[in-house]
Structures are given as C-alpha cells and as structure tokens.
Amino acid sequence: MAAAERSPSTTAPAVKTVPKPAAPKTAAAAADKPARAKAQAGLNGARTQGQWIKLVALLAVGAVAAAGILVLAARGVTTLPGVPAFLARYPGEYQLPAAAGSGFPWWAQWTHFMNIFLMVLIIRSGYQVRTQQKPPAFWTPKSGGKKISINLWLHQSLDILWLATGLIYVVLLFASGRWTRMVPTSWEVFPNALSALLQYMTLDWPIENGWVNYNSLQQIMYFIVVFIAAPLAAITGARMSEFWPKDAKKLNRIYPVEIARAVHFPTMLFFVLFILIHVFLVLSTGALRNLNHMFGGTDVVNWVGFWLFAATIAVTVAGWYAARPLVLALVAKPFGKVSSR
C-alpha cells in the first residue's frame, strides 16, 4: 500500500517535466529567427539612419585626421636636403608652345556647362540602374528589341549626349591648337607635377594661372580624364548596353562583359572623386577668377562667372528633380514604347 502510494508520487514529476525542455527550445527557435533575419540584413548592407550617420561621422573624422597627417608629413619632406632646390627648379609648370594660346573660348565654356549637367545625371541614373531592383517603368524601341528599364534608357541617352559633347570638344581643341594645354609636350611635366602635388599637400598652393597655363599636375589629370577615363567609360558602357551585338561570339570572347562590368563602376568612382577634388580646388584657389575663366570667358575678377555657375547648378538641380518616371515617360515615348511592366 505504501508502495502504491509512492508510485504515483514518483511518476508525476516525470510527466510534468516532459514539456519543460520543449518550451525553451521553441522560444529559442522563435527568437533565433529574427536574429538570423537581422544578420542577413546586415550581410545585405542594410543600415538604419543612425548607423549611416555614425558611419559618415566616423569617415569624416578619419578623413580630417588623415589629411592632417599628410600635411605634416609633406611639410616635413620640404625640409629634407635637396627638396627646396627641387621645388625651385621645378615650380609646378613648364613653358607651353606659343600655339597654346590663352583664355577659354566659348566652346570651352559651353562644354563646361554640359559636362556638369550631364555627368551629374549620368552618375545618378547609373547608380539607379545598379541598385534599383524593380524599375518604375520600361522602354522598348520602336524598331523592336529588348525591353529595358526607363532608368537604363535615360542613362544610355545621356551617355550619347555626353559623348557627342566630348567629341565636339576634342575636335575644337585640336583644330584651335589649344591641345597643348591638355596634352603634355615635355618630359618636365612629371617633375613639375610632383612639385605641384607636394605644394598642394603642404597647403602652400602652387602658382595658379589657368588663364594662360595649367600647372603640370592639372595637365596630367585633365589628360587622363579626357583621353583615358572618358573613352574607357564609353567602351565599357557600350559593351554592357543593348547596342552591343550579342551574336558576335568571337568578339564577345575577346571582350567579355564581365571585364566591362569590373572596369565601368570603378571608372565612375574615379569621375566622382575627380569632380569633388576639382570643385574644391576651383573654389579654394580663387573662386571668382576661376569661375570667370570657366563660365565667363574673362580673366577679370567679378561676379559674372559666379552667377553663371550658380545658374548651371540650378539647371542641374532642376534636371535632377525632373528625371522622374512621369517626366521620363513623356520624353521617351517619341522614341519607343513605355510600359509599366
């Protein structure tokens, strides 16, 4: 009888403890799902607004610290034996041929405006093509062909206008004899470019006389932008576009699309970096005079070039906000069919 009474008491706890281990496992599994989802979101690059602010602030502080270190290091280099003599021998520029001329003709001012307007919209539309998973609309050529997103249509259309502008600029550059301002004509360009770079890094700007002659570092960078980076962007962009012949098997083996994709985006980043540095130096080395050179066509220091530059920025901002699906659809319709899917 005692044994019978102990039997229920000993078995009861075992029955009660059966569900207990299962409950924590179920809760843990449920809690683990959001954790995995959150980790996956992190792997996909998703960040909250606060995380982006912290990242940008951290990058800004790091950039300022790195710039300060570079300035101190550059100033230390100028005190080393032989460096002052090197800077005296190579002031940062060399004498150009007489045919180079001076000033900025009307077509140089016009292409400055077009480059600002087109490059901003090209970079914006290119970024949208790269990141947007569901385009707001699609475009199909009238003659038939593959349907593409409206953003890709905008990107390729702007590319064509940009290339046409660049072609006109290069033709007039060589026809006018001013090509020697952009293309190095002496080996002295390299030591002078090094001298100019060192002067920039010490915050002791090299002599600025862009109306007559660029310093050698500017000349090399402008040459790279016009004659290397721009053609590279065009060649890689054409390879990825719908205009490229897809059935040319031998040509596609020689020039795979993977190579074009691997080069095109870094080329865009190069343009972004160049534009940021270029604008910073234009504004920090005599803004009114430089803007008059680029937009006003005069070496006089007044506000004409500034207001023309301000108008250029206003037009570019207007183009940025106008590049919306509804407006793009109206512009694209005469050239093909626009649809929502």
Tab-separated table of N, CA, C and O in Angstrom, residues 123-205:
chain	number	residue	atom	x	y	z
A	123	ILE	N	25.724	59.929	-63.520
A	123	ILE	CA	26.094	59.220	-62.286
A	123	ILE	C	24.844	58.803	-61.522
A	123	ILE	O	24.749	57.680	-61.014
A	124	ARG	N	23.856	59.700	-61.457
A	124	ARG	CA	22.615	59.378	-60.739
A	124	ARG	C	21.882	58.215	-61.398
A	124	ARG	O	21.485	57.245	-60.731
A	125	SER	N	21.694	58.290	-62.718
A	125	SER	CA	20.961	57.230	-63.411
A	125	SER	C	21.751	55.923	-63.399
A	125	SER	O	21.166	54.835	-63.307
A	126	GLY	N	23.075	55.994	-63.484
A	126	GLY	CA	23.890	54.787	-63.414
A	126	GLY	C	23.768	54.103	-62.066
A	126	GLY	O	23.699	52.871	-61.985
A	127	TYR	N	23.733	54.895	-61.013
A	127	TYR	CA	23.557	54.329	-59.670
A	127	TYR	C	22.183	53.682	-59.539
A	127	TYR	O	22.040	52.609	-58.941
A	128	GLN	N	21.158	54.302	-60.121
A	128	GLN	CA	19.817	53.729	-60.076
A	128	GLN	C	19.763	52.406	-60.830
A	128	GLN	O	19.143	51.444	-60.368
A	129	VAL	N	20.404	52.349	-61.986
A	129	VAL	CA	20.434	51.101	-62.759
A	129	VAL	C	21.114	49.999	-61.960
A	129	VAL	O	20.681	48.838	-61.975
A	130	ARG	N	22.161	50.356	-61.233
A	130	ARG	CA	22.934	49.363	-60.488
A	130	ARG	C	22.203	48.855	-59.250
A	130	ARG	O	22.356	47.700	-58.862
A	131	THR	N	21.393	49.699	-58.612
A	131	THR	CA	20.824	49.357	-57.305
A	131	THR	C	19.324	49.095	-57.321
A	131	THR	O	18.813	48.428	-56.419
A	132	GLN	N	18.589	49.621	-58.299
A	132	GLN	CA	17.127	49.501	-58.280
A	132	GLN	C	16.691	48.130	-58.785
A	132	GLN	O	16.982	47.745	-59.919
A	133	GLN	N	16.001	47.381	-57.926
A	133	GLN	CA	15.591	46.025	-58.271
A	133	GLN	C	14.295	45.995	-59.087
A	133	GLN	O	14.124	45.144	-59.946
A	134	LYS	N	13.412	46.944	-58.819
A	134	LYS	CA	12.140	46.983	-59.541
A	134	LYS	C	11.990	48.349	-60.199
A	134	LYS	O	11.598	49.330	-59.555
A	135	PRO	N	12.323	48.474	-61.490
A	135	PRO	CA	12.225	49.763	-62.180
A	135	PRO	C	10.789	50.282	-62.198
A	135	PRO	O	9.840	49.496	-62.242
A	136	PRO	N	10.591	51.599	-62.203
A	136	PRO	CA	9.234	52.154	-62.216
A	136	PRO	C	8.546	52.023	-63.569
A	136	PRO	O	7.319	52.078	-63.647
A	137	ALA	N	9.337	51.866	-64.644
A	137	ALA	CA	8.757	51.737	-65.983
A	137	ALA	C	9.799	51.103	-66.906
A	137	ALA	O	10.969	50.971	-66.542
A	138	PHE	N	9.320	50.721	-68.110
A	138	PHE	CA	10.202	50.076	-69.083
A	138	PHE	C	10.059	50.770	-70.431
A	138	PHE	O	9.045	51.422	-70.721
A	139	TRP	N	11.098	50.614	-71.264
A	139	TRP	CA	11.097	51.227	-72.592
A	139	TRP	C	11.498	50.181	-73.626
A	139	TRP	O	12.448	49.419	-73.427
A	140	THR	N	10.753	50.156	-74.746
A	140	THR	CA	11.040	49.238	-75.843
A	140	THR	C	11.213	50.043	-77.121
A	140	THR	O	10.382	50.913	-77.422
A	141	PRO	N	12.279	49.819	-77.894
A	141	PRO	CA	12.482	50.579	-79.144
A	141	PRO	C	11.337	50.388	-80.132
A	141	PRO	O	10.694	49.331	-80.162
A	142	LYS	N	11.101	51.392	-80.955
A	142	LYS	CA	10.049	51.300	-81.968
A	142	LYS	C	10.348	50.196	-82.977
A	142	LYS	O	9.443	49.520	-83.465
A	143	SER	N	11.619	50.041	-83.295
A	143	SER	CA	12.010	49.039	-84.282
A	143	SER	C	12.033	47.634	-83.714
A	143	SER	O	12.388	46.684	-84.407
A	144	GLY	N	11.686	47.504	-82.455
A	144	GLY	CA	11.736	46.214	-81.796
A	144	GLY	C	13.065	46.009	-81.087
A	144	GLY	O	14.029	46.727	-81.330
A	145	GLY	N	13.119	45.066	-80.233
A	145	GLY	CA	14.335	44.819	-79.470
A	145	GLY	C	14.007	44.528	-78.022
A	145	GLY	O	12.835	44.428	-77.636
A	146	LYS	N	15.038	44.410	-77.232
A	146	LYS	CA	14.860	44.047	-75.843
A	146	LYS	C	14.279	45.203	-75.046
A	146	LYS	O	14.670	46.355	-75.213
A	147	LYS	N	13.355	44.892	-74.170
A	147	LYS	CA	12.767	45.890	-73.274
A	147	LYS	C	13.757	46.181	-72.140
A	147	LYS	O	14.318	45.264	-71.540
A	148	ILE	N	13.990	47.462	-71.862
A	148	ILE	CA	14.923	47.855	-70.804
A	148	ILE	C	14.211	48.800	-69.843
A	148	ILE	O	13.149	49.358	-70.157
A	149	SER	N	14.795	48.986	-68.674
A	149	SER	CA	14.194	49.892	-67.690
A	149	SER	C	14.298	51.332	-68.166
A	149	SER	O	15.202	51.689	-68.939
A	150	ILE	N	13.407	52.160	-67.697
A	150	ILE	CA	13.410	53.569	-68.080
A	150	ILE	C	14.671	54.264	-67.583
A	150	ILE	O	15.174	55.202	-68.209
A	151	ASN	N	15.210	53.791	-66.466
A	151	ASN	CA	16.452	54.379	-65.945
A	151	ASN	C	17.640	54.034	-66.836
A	151	ASN	O	18.529	54.866	-67.045
A	152	LEU	N	17.670	52.816	-67.353
A	152	LEU	CA	18.737	52.436	-68.283
A	152	LEU	C	18.619	53.210	-69.580
A	152	LEU	O	19.632	53.620	-70.166
A	153	TRP	N	17.376	53.429	-70.037
A	153	TRP	CA	17.177	54.250	-71.235
A	153	TRP	C	17.715	55.663	-71.013
A	153	TRP	O	18.415	56.220	-71.882
A	154	LEU	N	17.425	56.244	-69.849
A	154	LEU	CA	17.924	57.585	-69.538
A	154	LEU	C	19.453	57.585	-69.486
A	154	LEU	O	20.095	58.488	-70.042
A	155	HIS	N	20.027	56.583	-68.832
A	155	HIS	CA	21.484	56.509	-68.694
A	155	HIS	C	22.159	56.441	-70.063
A	155	HIS	O	23.122	57.179	-70.334
A	156	GLN	N	21.653	55.593	-70.934
A	156	GLN	CA	22.263	55.445	-72.255
A	156	GLN	C	22.042	56.686	-73.122
A	156	GLN	O	22.935	57.080	-73.891
A	157	SER	N	20.884	57.322	-72.999
A	157	SER	CA	20.617	58.547	-73.763
A	157	SER	C	21.545	59.676	-73.328
A	157	SER	O	22.095	60.414	-74.168
A	158	LEU	N	21.732	59.812	-72.021
A	158	LEU	CA	22.648	60.827	-71.517
A	158	LEU	C	24.088	60.529	-71.937
A	158	LEU	O	24.860	61.456	-72.233
A	159	ASP	N	24.441	59.254	-71.967
A	159	ASP	CA	25.783	58.868	-72.406
A	159	ASP	C	26.045	59.328	-73.834
A	159	ASP	O	27.137	59.818	-74.160
A	160	ILE	N	25.053	59.158	-74.691
A	160	ILE	CA	25.213	59.563	-76.091
A	160	ILE	C	25.424	61.073	-76.191
A	160	ILE	O	26.298	61.551	-76.926
A	161	LEU	N	24.644	61.841	-75.437
A	161	LEU	CA	24.813	63.299	-75.443
A	161	LEU	C	26.182	63.696	-74.894
A	161	LEU	O	26.830	64.611	-75.417
A	162	TRP	N	26.622	63.001	-73.839
A	162	TRP	CA	27.924	63.290	-73.236
A	162	TRP	C	29.068	62.992	-74.205
A	162	TRP	O	30.019	63.780	-74.333
A	163	LEU	N	28.974	61.876	-74.917
A	163	LEU	CA	29.999	61.522	-75.888
A	163	LEU	C	30.014	62.496	-77.063
A	163	LEU	O	31.087	62.865	-77.570
A	164	ALA	N	28.845	62.933	-77.499
A	164	ALA	CA	28.778	63.928	-78.575
A	164	ALA	C	29.418	65.235	-78.139
A	164	ALA	O	30.170	65.873	-78.904
A	165	THR	N	29.136	65.655	-76.899
A	165	THR	CA	29.746	66.873	-76.362
A	165	THR	C	31.263	66.737	-76.301
A	165	THR	O	32.011	67.650	-76.676
A	166	GLY	N	31.729	65.586	-75.813
A	166	GLY	CA	33.165	65.352	-75.725
A	166	GLY	C	33.835	65.327	-77.081
A	166	GLY	O	34.955	65.844	-77.244
A	167	LEU	N	33.179	64.730	-78.072
A	167	LEU	CA	33.744	64.683	-79.419
A	167	LEU	C	33.884	66.084	-80.004
A	167	LEU	O	34.919	66.424	-80.611
A	168	ILE	N	32.852	66.908	-79.828
A	168	ILE	CA	32.919	68.298	-80.304
A	168	ILE	C	34.067	69.037	-79.619
A	168	ILE	O	34.826	69.775	-80.261
A	169	TYR	N	34.211	68.832	-78.308
A	169	TYR	CA	35.270	69.499	-77.554
A	169	TYR	C	36.657	69.098	-78.065
A	169	TYR	O	37.530	69.962	-78.278
A	170	VAL	N	36.879	67.806	-78.270
A	170	VAL	CA	38.194	67.327	-78.704
A	170	VAL	C	38.514	67.839	-80.105
A	170	VAL	O	39.655	68.255	-80.384
A	171	VAL	N	37.535	67.824	-81.004
A	171	VAL	CA	37.760	68.323	-82.371
A	171	VAL	C	38.156	69.796	-82.342
A	171	VAL	O	39.133	70.213	-82.996
A	172	LEU	N	37.426	70.599	-81.580
A	172	LEU	CA	37.742	72.028	-81.500
A	172	LEU	C	39.058	72.270	-80.758
A	172	LEU	O	39.780	73.222	-81.056
A	173	LEU	N	39.375	71.405	-79.805
A	173	LEU	CA	40.629	71.527	-79.063
A	173	LEU	C	41.820	71.386	-80.003
A	173	LEU	O	42.771	72.192	-79.952
A	174	PHE	N	41.791	70.397	-80.877
A	174	PHE	CA	42.901	70.196	-81.811
A	174	PHE	C	42.851	71.191	-82.967
A	174	PHE	O	43.904	71.630	-83.450
A	175	ALA	N	41.647	71.550	-83.422
A	175	ALA	CA	41.534	72.494	-84.532
A	175	ALA	C	42.039	73.882	-84.150
A	175	ALA	O	42.592	74.606	-84.985
A	176	SER	N	41.880	74.254	-82.886
A	176	SER	CA	42.297	75.582	-82.430
A	176	SER	C	43.752	75.637	-81.999
A	176	SER	O	44.279	76.719	-81.733
A	177	GLY	N	44.435	74.489	-81.916
A	177	GLY	CA	45.821	74.453	-81.464
A	177	GLY	C	45.971	74.488	-79.959
A	177	GLY	O	47.101	74.497	-79.444
A	178	ARG	N	44.864	74.456	-79.234
A	178	ARG	CA	44.925	74.527	-77.773
A	178	ARG	C	45.150	73.155	-77.131
A	178	ARG	O	45.161	73.049	-75.909
A	179	TRP	N	45.335	72.143	-77.928
A	179	TRP	CA	45.514	70.804	-77.394
A	179	TRP	C	46.769	70.708	-76.524
A	179	TRP	O	46.837	69.856	-75.637
A	180	THR	N	47.765	71.578	-76.767
A	180	THR	CA	48.993	71.518	-75.968
A	180	THR	C	48.755	71.946	-74.518
A	180	THR	O	49.618	71.720	-73.670
A	181	ARG	N	47.617	72.556	-74.233
A	181	ARG	CA	47.281	72.868	-72.843
A	181	ARG	C	46.812	71.625	-72.095
A	181	ARG	O	46.909	71.566	-70.875
A	182	MET	N	46.320	70.631	-72.843
A	182	MET	CA	45.782	69.417	-72.233
A	182	MET	C	46.729	68.226	-72.368
A	182	MET	O	46.728	67.338	-71.525
A	183	VAL	N	47.525	68.225	-73.440
A	183	VAL	CA	48.413	67.095	-73.725
A	183	VAL	C	49.846	67.496	-73.395
A	183	VAL	O	50.357	68.475	-73.944
A	184	PRO	N	50.524	66.776	-72.504
A	184	PRO	CA	51.920	67.114	-72.158
A	184	PRO	C	52.821	67.079	-73.389
A	184	PRO	O	52.738	66.167	-74.214
A	185	THR	N	53.688	68.078	-73.516
A	185	THR	CA	54.613	68.174	-74.657
A	185	THR	C	56.063	68.176	-74.205
A	185	THR	O	56.957	68.375	-75.032
A	186	SER	N	56.297	67.964	-72.926
A	186	SER	CA	57.663	67.949	-72.398
A	186	SER	C	57.749	66.956	-71.249
A	186	SER	O	56.788	66.783	-70.487
A	187	TRP	N	58.923	66.280	-71.111
A	187	TRP	CA	59.134	65.365	-70.001
A	187	TRP	C	59.177	66.103	-68.674
A	187	TRP	O	59.071	65.490	-67.618
A	188	GLU	N	59.335	67.434	-68.735
A	188	GLU	CA	59.349	68.217	-67.499
A	188	GLU	C	57.993	68.212	-66.795
A	188	GLU	O	57.881	68.666	-65.657
A	189	VAL	N	56.991	67.697	-67.482
A	189	VAL	CA	55.671	67.650	-66.864
A	189	VAL	C	55.682	66.796	-65.602
A	189	VAL	O	54.967	67.104	-64.634
A	190	PHE	N	56.500	65.744	-65.563
A	190	PHE	CA	56.478	64.823	-64.431
A	190	PHE	C	57.124	65.402	-63.176
A	190	PHE	O	56.500	65.372	-62.097
A	191	PRO	N	58.356	65.948	-63.238
A	191	PRO	CA	58.880	66.572	-62.011
A	191	PRO	C	58.065	67.788	-61.580
A	191	PRO	O	57.911	68.043	-60.383
A	192	ASN	N	57.520	68.529	-62.539
A	192	ASN	CA	56.683	69.680	-62.178
A	192	ASN	C	55.376	69.230	-61.540
A	192	ASN	O	54.857	69.892	-60.640
A	193	ALA	N	54.824	68.106	-62.003
A	193	ALA	CA	53.604	67.571	-61.387
A	193	ALA	C	53.881	67.128	-59.957
A	193	ALA	O	53.060	67.357	-59.054
A	194	LEU	N	55.039	66.501	-59.733
A	194	LEU	CA	55.417	66.091	-58.382
A	194	LEU	C	55.591	67.310	-57.479
A	194	LEU	O	55.165	67.311	-56.321
A	195	SER	N	56.195	68.352	-58.025
A	195	SER	CA	56.361	69.595	-57.265
A	195	SER	C	55.001	70.207	-56.906
A	195	SER	O	54.775	70.636	-55.770
A	196	ALA	N	54.089	70.234	-57.894
A	196	ALA	CA	52.754	70.795	-57.643
A	196	ALA	C	52.017	69.977	-56.594
A	196	ALA	O	51.339	70.530	-55.713
A	197	LEU	N	52.121	68.648	-56.663
A	197	LEU	CA	51.464	67.786	-55.679
A	197	LEU	C	51.995	68.060	-54.279
A	197	LEU	O	51.216	68.158	-53.313
A	198	LEU	N	53.318	68.200	-54.147
A	198	LEU	CA	53.908	68.474	-52.841
A	198	LEU	C	53.446	69.824	-52.309
A	198	LEU	O	53.167	69.984	-51.113
A	199	GLN	N	53.324	70.811	-53.192
A	199	GLN	CA	52.855	72.133	-52.765
A	199	GLN	C	51.392	72.087	-52.322
A	199	GLN	O	51.013	72.731	-51.342
A	200	TYR	N	50.581	71.330	-53.040
A	200	TYR	CA	49.188	71.170	-52.627
A	200	TYR	C	49.106	70.508	-51.255
A	200	TYR	O	48.308	70.906	-50.394
A	201	MET	N	49.916	69.493	-51.040
A	201	MET	CA	49.864	68.744	-49.783
A	201	MET	C	50.327	69.576	-48.594
A	201	MET	O	49.894	69.338	-47.462
A	202	THR	N	51.188	70.552	-48.828
A	202	THR	CA	51.633	71.427	-47.737
A	202	THR	C	50.671	72.601	-47.522
A	202	THR	O	50.901	73.431	-46.643
A	203	LEU	N	49.610	72.667	-48.351
A	203	LEU	CA	48.629	73.772	-48.323
A	203	LEU	C	49.251	75.089	-48.752
A	203	LEU	O	48.676	76.155	-48.522
A	204	ASP	N	50.408	75.027	-49.368
A	204	ASP	CA	51.046	76.193	-49.975
A	204	ASP	C	50.832	76.058	-51.479
A	204	ASP	O	51.666	75.539	-52.209
A	205	TRP	N	49.632	76.519	-51.937
A	205	TRP	CA	49.213	76.241	-53.304
A	205	TRP	C	50.247	76.665	-54.336
A	205	TRP	O	50.877	77.716	-54.209
